[in-house]
Short mmCIF file of C-alpha atoms in Angstrom, two decimals:
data_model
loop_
_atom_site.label_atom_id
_atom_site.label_comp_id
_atom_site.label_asym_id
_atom_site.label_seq_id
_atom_site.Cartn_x
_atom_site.Cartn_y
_atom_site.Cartn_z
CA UNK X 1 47.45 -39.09 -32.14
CA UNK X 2 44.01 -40.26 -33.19
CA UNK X 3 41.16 -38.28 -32.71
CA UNK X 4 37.42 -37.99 -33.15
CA UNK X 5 36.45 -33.86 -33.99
CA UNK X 6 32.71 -32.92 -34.46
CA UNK X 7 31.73 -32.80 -38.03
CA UNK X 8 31.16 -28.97 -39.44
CA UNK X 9 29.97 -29.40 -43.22
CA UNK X 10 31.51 -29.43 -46.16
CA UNK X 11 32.71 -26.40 -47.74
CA UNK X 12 33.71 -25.38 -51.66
CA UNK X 13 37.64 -24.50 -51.39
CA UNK X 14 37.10 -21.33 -53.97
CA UNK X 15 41.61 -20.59 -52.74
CA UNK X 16 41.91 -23.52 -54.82
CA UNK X 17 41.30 -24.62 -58.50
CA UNK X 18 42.77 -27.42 -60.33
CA UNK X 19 41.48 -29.25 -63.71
CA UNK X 20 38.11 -30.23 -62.46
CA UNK X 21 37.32 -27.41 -60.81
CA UNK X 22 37.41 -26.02 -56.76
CA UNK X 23 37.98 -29.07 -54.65
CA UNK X 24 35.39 -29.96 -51.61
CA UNK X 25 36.61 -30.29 -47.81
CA UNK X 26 34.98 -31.93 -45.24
CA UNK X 27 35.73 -29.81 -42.27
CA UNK X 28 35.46 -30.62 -38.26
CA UNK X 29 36.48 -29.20 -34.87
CA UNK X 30 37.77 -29.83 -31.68
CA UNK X 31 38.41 -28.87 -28.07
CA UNK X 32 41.68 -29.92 -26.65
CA UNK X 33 40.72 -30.82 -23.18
CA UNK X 34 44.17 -29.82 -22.01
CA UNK X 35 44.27 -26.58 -23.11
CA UNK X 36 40.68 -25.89 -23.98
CA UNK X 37 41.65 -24.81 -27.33
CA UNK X 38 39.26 -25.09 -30.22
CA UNK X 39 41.11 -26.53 -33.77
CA UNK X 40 39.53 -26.48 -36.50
CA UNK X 41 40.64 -29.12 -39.77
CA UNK X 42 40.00 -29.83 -43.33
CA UNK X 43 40.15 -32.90 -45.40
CA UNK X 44 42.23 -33.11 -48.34
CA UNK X 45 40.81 -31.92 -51.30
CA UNK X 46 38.08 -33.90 -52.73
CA UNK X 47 36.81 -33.39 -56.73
CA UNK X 48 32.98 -33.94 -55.89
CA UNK X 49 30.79 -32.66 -53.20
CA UNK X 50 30.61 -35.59 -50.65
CA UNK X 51 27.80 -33.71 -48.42
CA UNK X 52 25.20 -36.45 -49.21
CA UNK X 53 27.98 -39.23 -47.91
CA UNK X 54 28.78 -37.84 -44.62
CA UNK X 55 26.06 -39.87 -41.90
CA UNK X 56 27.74 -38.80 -38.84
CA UNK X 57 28.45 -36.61 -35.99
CA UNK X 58 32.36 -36.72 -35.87
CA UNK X 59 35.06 -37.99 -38.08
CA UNK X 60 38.60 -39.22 -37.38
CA UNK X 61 41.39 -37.04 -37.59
CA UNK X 62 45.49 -37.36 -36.76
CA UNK X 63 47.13 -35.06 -35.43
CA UNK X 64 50.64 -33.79 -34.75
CA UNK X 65 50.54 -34.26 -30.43
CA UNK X 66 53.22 -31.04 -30.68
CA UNK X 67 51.04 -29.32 -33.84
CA UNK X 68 48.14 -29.71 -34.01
CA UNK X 69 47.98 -27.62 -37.26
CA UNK X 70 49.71 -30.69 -38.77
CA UNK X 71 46.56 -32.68 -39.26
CA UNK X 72 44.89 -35.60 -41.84
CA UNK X 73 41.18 -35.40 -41.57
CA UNK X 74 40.18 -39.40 -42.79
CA UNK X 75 37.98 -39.34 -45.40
CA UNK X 76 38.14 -43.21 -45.78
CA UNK X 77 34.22 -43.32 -44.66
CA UNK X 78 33.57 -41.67 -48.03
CA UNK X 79 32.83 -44.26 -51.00
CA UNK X 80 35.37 -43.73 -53.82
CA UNK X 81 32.98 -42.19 -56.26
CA UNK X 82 32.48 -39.19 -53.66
CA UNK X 83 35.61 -37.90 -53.58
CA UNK X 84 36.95 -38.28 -56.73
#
C-alpha cells in the first residue's frame, strides 16, 4: 500500500558503516488512521547526506498492509548524485 508519511530529517546511521563511511536515511512518520498508531520509517541507506535535496513536507512510502514494519521509504525524488 502506497503512502505519503510526514518528512522527519535526515539522520547519520552511526549502527552502520560500510566502505564510504555511515550511510544517511531520510526518515518520516505516520498515523494510521485505523488504529491511530504512529510508524516511524527509514530510507535505505544512502552514501551522501541528501538534507539539501529534500523540498518537501512528506515522502512516499510502501508498506506491508499486514506489517507495517515491512516498509520502502522512495527516495526516487533524490537526484542520483545525492545518494550515492
Amino acid at each position: 500500500v502506497r503512502i505519503q508519511a510526514k518528512y522527519s530529517g535526515v539522520v547519520l546511521d552511526t549502527s552502520m558503516r560500510g566502505n564510504r563511511g555511515h550511510p544517511w536515511r531520510v526518515t518520516a512518520q505516520w498515523q494510521d488512521p485505523a488504529t491511530g498508531i504512529v510508524h516511524s520509517f527509514a530510507s535505505d541507506m544512502l552514501f551522501r547526506d541528501p538534507t539539501d535535496f529534500v523540498q518537501r513536507d512528506t515522502v512516499e512510502v510502501w508498506i506491508d498492509a499486514n506489517d507495517p514494519r515491512r516498509h520502502y521509504l522512495d527516495t526516487g525524488f533524490l537526484p542520483t548524485h545525492a545518494g550515492g
